Coordinates of C-alpha atoms and ligand atoms in Angstrom, one line a residue:
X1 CA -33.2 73.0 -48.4
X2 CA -34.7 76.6 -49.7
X3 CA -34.5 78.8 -47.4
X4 CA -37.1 81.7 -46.7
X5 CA -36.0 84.6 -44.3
X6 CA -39.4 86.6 -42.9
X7 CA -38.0 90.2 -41.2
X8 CA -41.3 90.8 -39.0
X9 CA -42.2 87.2 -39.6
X10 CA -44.4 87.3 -36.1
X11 CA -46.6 90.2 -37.2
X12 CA -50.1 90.0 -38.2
X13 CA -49.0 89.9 -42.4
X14 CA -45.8 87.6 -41.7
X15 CA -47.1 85.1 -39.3
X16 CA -49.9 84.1 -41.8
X17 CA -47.3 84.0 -44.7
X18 CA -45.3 82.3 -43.0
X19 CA -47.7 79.4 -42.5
X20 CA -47.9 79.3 -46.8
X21 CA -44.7 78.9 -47.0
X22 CA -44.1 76.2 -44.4
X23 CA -47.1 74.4 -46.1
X24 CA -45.4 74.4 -49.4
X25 CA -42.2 73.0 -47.9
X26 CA -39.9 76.0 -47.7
X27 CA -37.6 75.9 -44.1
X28 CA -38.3 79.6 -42.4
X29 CA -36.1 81.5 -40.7
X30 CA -38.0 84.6 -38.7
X31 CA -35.8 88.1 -37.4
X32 CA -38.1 90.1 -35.6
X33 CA -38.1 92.3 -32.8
X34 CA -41.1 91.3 -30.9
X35 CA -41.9 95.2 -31.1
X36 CA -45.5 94.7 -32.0
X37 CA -45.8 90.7 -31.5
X38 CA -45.2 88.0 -29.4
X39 CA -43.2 84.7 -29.4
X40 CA -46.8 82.8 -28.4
X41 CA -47.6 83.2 -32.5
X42 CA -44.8 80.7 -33.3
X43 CA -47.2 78.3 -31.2
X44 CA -50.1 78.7 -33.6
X45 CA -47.7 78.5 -36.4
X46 CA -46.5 75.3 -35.2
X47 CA -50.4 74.3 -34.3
X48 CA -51.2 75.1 -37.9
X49 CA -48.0 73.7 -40.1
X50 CA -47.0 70.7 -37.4
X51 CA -43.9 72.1 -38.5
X52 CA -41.2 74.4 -36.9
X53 CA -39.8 77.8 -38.0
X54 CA -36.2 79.3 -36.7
X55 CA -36.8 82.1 -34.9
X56 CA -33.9 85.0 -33.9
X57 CA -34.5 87.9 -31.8
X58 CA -33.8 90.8 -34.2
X59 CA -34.1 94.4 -34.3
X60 CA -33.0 95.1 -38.1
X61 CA -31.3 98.4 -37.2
X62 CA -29.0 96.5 -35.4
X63 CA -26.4 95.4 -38.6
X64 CA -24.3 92.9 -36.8
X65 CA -27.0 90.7 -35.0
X66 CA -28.5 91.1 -38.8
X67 CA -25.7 90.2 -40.6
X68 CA -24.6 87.2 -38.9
X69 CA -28.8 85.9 -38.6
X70 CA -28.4 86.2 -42.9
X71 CA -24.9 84.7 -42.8
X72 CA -25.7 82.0 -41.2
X73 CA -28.3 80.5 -43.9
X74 CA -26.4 81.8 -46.7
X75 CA -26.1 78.6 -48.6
X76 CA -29.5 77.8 -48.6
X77 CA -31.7 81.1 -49.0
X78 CA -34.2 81.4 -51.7
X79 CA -34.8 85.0 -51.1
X80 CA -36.2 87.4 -48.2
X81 CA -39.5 88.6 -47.4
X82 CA -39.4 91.7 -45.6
X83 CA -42.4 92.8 -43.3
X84 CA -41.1 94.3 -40.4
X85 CA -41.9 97.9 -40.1
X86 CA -43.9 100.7 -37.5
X87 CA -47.4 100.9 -39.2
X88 CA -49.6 103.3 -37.1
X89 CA -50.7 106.5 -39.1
X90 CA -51.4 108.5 -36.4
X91 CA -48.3 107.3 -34.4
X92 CA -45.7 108.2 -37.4
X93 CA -46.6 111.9 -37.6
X94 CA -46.4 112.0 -33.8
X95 CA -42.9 110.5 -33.9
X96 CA -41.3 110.8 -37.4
X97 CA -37.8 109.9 -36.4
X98 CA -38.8 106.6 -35.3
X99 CA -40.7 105.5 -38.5
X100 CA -37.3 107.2 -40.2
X101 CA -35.7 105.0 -38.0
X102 CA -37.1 101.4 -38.2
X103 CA -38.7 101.9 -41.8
X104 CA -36.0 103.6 -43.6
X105 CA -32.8 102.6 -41.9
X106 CA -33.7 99.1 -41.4
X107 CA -34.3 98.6 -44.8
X108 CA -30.9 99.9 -45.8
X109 CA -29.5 97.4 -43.2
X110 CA -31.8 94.7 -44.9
X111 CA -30.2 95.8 -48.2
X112 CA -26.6 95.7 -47.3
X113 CA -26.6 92.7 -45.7
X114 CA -28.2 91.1 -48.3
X115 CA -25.2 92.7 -50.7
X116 CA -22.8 91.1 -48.5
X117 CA -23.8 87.9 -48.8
X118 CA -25.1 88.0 -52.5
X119 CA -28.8 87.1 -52.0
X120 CA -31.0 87.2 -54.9
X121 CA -34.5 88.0 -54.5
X122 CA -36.8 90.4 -52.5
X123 CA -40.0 90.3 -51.8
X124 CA -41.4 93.8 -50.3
X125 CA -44.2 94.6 -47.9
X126 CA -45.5 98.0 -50.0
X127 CA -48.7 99.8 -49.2
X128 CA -51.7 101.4 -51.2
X129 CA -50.4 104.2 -49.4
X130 CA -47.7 104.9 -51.8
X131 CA -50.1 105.8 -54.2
X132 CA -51.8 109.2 -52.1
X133 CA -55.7 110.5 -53.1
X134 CA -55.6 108.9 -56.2
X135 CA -57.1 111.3 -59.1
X136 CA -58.2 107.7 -60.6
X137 CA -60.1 104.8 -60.1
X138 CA -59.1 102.1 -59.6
X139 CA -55.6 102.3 -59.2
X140 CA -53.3 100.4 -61.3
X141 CA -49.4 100.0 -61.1
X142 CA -49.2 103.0 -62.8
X143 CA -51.2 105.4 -61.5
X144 CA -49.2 108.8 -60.5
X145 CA -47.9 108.4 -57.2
X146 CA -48.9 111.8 -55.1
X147 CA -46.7 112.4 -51.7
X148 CA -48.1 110.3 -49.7
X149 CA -50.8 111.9 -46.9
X150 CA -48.7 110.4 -44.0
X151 CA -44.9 110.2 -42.5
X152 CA -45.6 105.9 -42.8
X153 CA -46.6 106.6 -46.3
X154 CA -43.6 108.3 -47.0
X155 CA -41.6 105.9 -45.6
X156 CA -43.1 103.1 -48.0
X157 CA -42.7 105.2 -51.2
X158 CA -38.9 105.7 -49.8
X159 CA -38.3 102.0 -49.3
X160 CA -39.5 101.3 -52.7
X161 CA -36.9 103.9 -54.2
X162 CA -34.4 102.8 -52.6
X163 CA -34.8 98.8 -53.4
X164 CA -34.7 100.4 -56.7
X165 CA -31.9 102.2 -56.8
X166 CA -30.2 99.3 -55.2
X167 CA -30.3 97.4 -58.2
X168 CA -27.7 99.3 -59.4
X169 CA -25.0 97.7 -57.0
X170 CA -25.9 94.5 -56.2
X171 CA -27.9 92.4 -59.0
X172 CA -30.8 90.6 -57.5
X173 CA -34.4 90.4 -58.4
X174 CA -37.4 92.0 -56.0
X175 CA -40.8 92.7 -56.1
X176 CA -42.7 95.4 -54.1
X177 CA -46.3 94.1 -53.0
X178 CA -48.7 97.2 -52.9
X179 CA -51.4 96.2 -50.5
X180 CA -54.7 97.5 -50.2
X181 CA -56.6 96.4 -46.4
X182 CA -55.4 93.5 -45.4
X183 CA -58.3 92.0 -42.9
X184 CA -59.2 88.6 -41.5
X185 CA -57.5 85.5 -40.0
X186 CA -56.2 82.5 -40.1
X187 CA -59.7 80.0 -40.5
X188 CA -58.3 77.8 -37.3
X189 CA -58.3 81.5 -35.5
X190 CA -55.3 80.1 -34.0
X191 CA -53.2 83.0 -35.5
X192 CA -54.6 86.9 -36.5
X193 CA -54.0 90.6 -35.7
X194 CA -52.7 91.1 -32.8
X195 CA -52.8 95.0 -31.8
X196 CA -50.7 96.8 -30.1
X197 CA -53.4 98.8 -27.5
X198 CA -56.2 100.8 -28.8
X199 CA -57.0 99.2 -32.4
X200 CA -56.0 101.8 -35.3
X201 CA -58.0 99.7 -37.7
X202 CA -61.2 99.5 -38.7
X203 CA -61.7 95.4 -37.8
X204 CA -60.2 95.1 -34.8
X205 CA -61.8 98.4 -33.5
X206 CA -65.4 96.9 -34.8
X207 CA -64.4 93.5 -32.8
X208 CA -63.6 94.7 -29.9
X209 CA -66.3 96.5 -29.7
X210 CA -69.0 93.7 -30.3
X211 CA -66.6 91.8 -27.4
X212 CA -67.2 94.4 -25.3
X213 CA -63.3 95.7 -24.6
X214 CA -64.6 98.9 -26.2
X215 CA -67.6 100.7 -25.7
X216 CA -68.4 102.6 -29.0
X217 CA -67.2 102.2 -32.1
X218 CA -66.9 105.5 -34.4
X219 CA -67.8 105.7 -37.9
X220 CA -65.2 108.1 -39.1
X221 CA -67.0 110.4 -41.2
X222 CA -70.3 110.0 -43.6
X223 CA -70.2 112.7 -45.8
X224 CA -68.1 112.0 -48.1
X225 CA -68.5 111.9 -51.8
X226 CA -69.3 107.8 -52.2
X227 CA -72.2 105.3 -52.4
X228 CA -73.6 106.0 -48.2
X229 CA -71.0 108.7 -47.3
X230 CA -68.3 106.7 -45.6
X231 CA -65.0 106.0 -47.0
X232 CA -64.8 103.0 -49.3
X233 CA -61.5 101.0 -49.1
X234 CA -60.3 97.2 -51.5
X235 CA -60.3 94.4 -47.9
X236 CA -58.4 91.8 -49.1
X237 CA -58.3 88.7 -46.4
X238 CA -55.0 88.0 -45.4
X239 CA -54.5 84.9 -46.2
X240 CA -54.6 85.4 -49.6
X241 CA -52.4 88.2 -49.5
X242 CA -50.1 85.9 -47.3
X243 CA -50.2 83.4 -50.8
X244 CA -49.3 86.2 -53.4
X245 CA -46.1 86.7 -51.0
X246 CA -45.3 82.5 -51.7
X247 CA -46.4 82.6 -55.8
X248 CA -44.3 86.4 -56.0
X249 CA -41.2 84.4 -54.4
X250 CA -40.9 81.8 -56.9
X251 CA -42.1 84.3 -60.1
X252 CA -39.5 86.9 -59.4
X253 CA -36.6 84.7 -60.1
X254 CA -38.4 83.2 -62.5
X255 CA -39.2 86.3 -64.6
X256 CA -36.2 88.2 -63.7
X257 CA -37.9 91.1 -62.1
X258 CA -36.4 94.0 -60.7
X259 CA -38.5 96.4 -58.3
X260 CA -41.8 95.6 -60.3
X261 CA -44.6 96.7 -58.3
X262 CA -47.8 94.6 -57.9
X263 CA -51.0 95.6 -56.5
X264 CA -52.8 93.2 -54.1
X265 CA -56.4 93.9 -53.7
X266 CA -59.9 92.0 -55.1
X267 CA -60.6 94.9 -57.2
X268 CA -64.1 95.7 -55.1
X269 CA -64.3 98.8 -53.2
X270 CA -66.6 98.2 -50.2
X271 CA -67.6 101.3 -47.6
X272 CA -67.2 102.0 -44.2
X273 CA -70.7 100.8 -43.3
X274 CA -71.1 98.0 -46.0
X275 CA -68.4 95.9 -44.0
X276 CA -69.9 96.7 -40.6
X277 CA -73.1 95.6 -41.7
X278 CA -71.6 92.4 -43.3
X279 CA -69.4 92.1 -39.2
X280 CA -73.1 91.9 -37.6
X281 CA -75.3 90.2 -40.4
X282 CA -72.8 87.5 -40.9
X283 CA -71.9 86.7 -36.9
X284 CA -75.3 87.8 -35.9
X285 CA -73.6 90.4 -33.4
X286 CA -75.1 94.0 -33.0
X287 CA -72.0 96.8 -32.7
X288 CA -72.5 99.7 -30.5
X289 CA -71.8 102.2 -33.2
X290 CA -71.6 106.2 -33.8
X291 CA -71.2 107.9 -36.8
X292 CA -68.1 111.0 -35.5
X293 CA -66.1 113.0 -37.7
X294 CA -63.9 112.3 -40.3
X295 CA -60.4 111.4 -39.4
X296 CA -57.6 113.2 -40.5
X297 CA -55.9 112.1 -43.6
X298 CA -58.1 109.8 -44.8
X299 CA -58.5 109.0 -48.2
X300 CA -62.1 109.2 -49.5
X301 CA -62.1 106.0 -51.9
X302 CA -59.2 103.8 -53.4
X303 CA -59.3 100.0 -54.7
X304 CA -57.3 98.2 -56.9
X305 CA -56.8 97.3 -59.9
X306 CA -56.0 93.8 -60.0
X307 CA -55.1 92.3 -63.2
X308 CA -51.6 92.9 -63.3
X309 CA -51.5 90.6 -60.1
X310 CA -53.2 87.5 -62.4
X311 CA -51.2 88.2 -65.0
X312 CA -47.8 88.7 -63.6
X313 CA -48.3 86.1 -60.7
X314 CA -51.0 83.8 -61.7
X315 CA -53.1 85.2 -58.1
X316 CA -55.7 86.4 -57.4
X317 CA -58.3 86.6 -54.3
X318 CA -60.2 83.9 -53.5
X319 CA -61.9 85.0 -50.3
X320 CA -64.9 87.4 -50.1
X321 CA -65.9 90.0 -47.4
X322 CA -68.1 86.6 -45.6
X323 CA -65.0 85.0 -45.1
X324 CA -63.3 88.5 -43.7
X325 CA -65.5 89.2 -41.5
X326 CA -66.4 85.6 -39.8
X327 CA -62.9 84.7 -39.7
X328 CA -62.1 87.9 -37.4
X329 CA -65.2 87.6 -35.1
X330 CA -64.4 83.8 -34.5
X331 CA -60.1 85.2 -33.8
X332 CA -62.0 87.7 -31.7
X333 CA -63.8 85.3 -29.5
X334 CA -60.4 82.8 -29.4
X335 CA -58.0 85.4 -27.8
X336 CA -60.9 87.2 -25.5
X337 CA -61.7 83.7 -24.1
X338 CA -58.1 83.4 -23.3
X339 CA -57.9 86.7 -21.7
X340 CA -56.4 86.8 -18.5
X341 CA -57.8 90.7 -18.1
X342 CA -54.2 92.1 -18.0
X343 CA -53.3 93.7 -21.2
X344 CA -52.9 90.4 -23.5
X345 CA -55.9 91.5 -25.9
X346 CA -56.8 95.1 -25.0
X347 CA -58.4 94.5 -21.5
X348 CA -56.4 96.9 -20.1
X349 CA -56.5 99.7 -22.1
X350 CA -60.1 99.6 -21.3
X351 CA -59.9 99.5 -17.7
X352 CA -56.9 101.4 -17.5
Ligands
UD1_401 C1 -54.1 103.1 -44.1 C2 -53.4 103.0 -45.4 C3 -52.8 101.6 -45.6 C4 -51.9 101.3 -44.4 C5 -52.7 101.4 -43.1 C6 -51.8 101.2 -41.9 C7 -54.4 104.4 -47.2 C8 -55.4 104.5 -48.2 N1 -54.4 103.2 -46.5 O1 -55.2 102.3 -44.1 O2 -52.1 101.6 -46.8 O3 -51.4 100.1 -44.6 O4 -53.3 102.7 -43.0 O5 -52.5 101.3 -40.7 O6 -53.6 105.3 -46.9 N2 -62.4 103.6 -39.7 C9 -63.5 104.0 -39.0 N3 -63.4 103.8 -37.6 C10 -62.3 103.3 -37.0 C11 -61.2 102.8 -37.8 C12 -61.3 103.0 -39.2 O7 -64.5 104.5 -39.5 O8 -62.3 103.2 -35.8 C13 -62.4 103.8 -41.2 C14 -61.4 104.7 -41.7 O9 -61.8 106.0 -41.7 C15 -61.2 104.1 -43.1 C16 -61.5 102.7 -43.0 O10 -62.2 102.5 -41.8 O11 -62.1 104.7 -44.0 C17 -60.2 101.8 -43.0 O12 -59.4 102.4 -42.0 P1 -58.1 101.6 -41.5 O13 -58.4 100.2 -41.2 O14 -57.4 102.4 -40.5 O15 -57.2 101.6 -42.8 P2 -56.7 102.8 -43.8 O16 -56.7 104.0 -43.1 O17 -57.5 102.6 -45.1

């Protein structure tokens, strides 16, 4: 039996990797905290996979409940993929401590109880974000890192350092997965992004608004210095990213590596208003839309790089922006229909 453990295995990133690796015949074992998710996802995994995962209630800033969750699978675990973090922008420079908190002090849990019971291989849920307003583009793996424009940010460059440094008292390998926008869902729209309220990101903000749960949706910003003023950002769907997570698994034993850090993005830079028009041309849905201001912190442009990905992992995305943006509309439409008008896809926050 090889054994994956998924921290934030219910989350919009984890849920969809954790279908690649049950379809490639890996047993999954899921610790999250059901902080930004729900137990009803392990239902679409199951829908999807026909197979089961192991699922524990876990908050990872709480060592014991950790410890004995990893202690228990000892034997058999291939290595850990570790998603679960806080992710708002906005919401980590409102509340530092708690992106301090779950980010930084979870991940030193993570990392210790890995120590203690000698498991060998990493796989890290990194962010574009590590890399600030790039000078460059596009951004490769080495690309100065700036101090990154938000407290989340900050908490993703410290998370790398310390995998790092952690190398130096426990020997095991690890790879830190940069990613650029992860968008889309799963093609059976039985499992997608699930937010948590008002939408943060651009997708599910655009969705619900052609839904109707919102009424406008706000361009933010189109002045800036790119092809039609608005920002331009590397959408990768997330189910390819979920397969990099599977390949980087199996190559970071393989190759022996040791906090190696791997952008995932397509390498195309589209903007703002290039994937809105591509939400309504491709599901033939008109989105009430307003260009506003620019919002704060917001990089102007940044894509990837991605041939270190290929040659490192052997991966690279498959999916274009049609496949993004159909696959969201169509989870759109499956959770709305299933609405019961109380808070379980954003109706509430609407009528609240
Ligand atoms: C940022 C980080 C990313 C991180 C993510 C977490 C950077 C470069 N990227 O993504 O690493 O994982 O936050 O949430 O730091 N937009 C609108 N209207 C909206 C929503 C978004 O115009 O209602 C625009 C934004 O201005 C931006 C683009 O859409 O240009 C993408 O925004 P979003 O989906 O929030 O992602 P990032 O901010 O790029």
């Amino acid at each position: 039996m090889k054994t994956v453990i998924v921290t934030g295995g219910l989350g919009y990133i984890g849920s969809h990797t954790v279908v690649e690796l049950l379809n490639e015949g890996y047993e999954v074992v899921v610790l999250d905290n059901l902080s930004n998710s729900s137990e009803k996802v392990i239902d679409g995994i199951r829908a999807i996979t026909k197979k089961s995962v192991h699922f524990f209630d876990v908050d990872l800033r709480d060592y014991d409940k950790l410890e004995s969750a990893i202690g228990y699978y000892q034997q058999s675990i291939v290595g850990v993929i570790h998603f679960a973090a806080c992710k708002s922008v906005g919401e980590s420079m409102k509340y530092p401590s708690k992106y301090y908190d779950n980010n930084v002090a979870g991940t030193n849990n993570l990392l210790m109880a890995m120590k203690r019971y000698n498991v060998g291989n990493l796989i890290f849920s990194s962010s574009c974000t590590v890399y600030g307003e790039a000078d460059d583009l596009p951004v490769t793996e080495q690309t100065p890192q700036k101090p990154a424009e938000s407290v989340y940010g900050r908490t993703k460059q410290i998370n790398e350092q310390m995998i790092k440094d952690m190398h130096r008292e426990h020997d095991f390998n690890s790879v830190l997965l940069r990613y650029f926008n992860p968008i889309g869902a799963h093609e059976t729209a039985l499992i997608g992004e699930l937010p948590n309220g008002t939408p943060d990101n651009l997708l599910p903000y655009v969705a619900e608004t052609a839904i109707g749960k919102r009424d406008l949706f706000t361009v933010f910003g189109d002045d800036y210095d790119t092809k039609d003023g608005t920002c331009v950002r590397d959408y990768i769907h997330v189910v390819d990213l979920a397969k990099a997570h599977v390949v980087a698994l199996e190559v970071s034993v393989k190759k022996n590596l040791k906090g190696e850090p791997v952008n995932l993005g397509t390498g195309k830079g589209y903007s703002v208003k290039e994937v809105l028009d591509a939400f309504e041309k491709e599901n033939d849905i008109k989105v009430n839309t307003h260009y506003g201001n620019r919002r704060k912190g917001d990089v102007e442009a940044i894509y990837a790089d991605p041939s270190y990905a290929y040659k490192l992992l052997g991966w690279k995305a498959q999916l274009g922006l049609k496949e993004m943006v159909t696959s969201v509309w169509k989870w759109q439409k499956a959770i709305s229909s299933k609405c019961c008008g109380g808070g379980c896809c954003g109706h509430k926050n609407k009528k609240a």
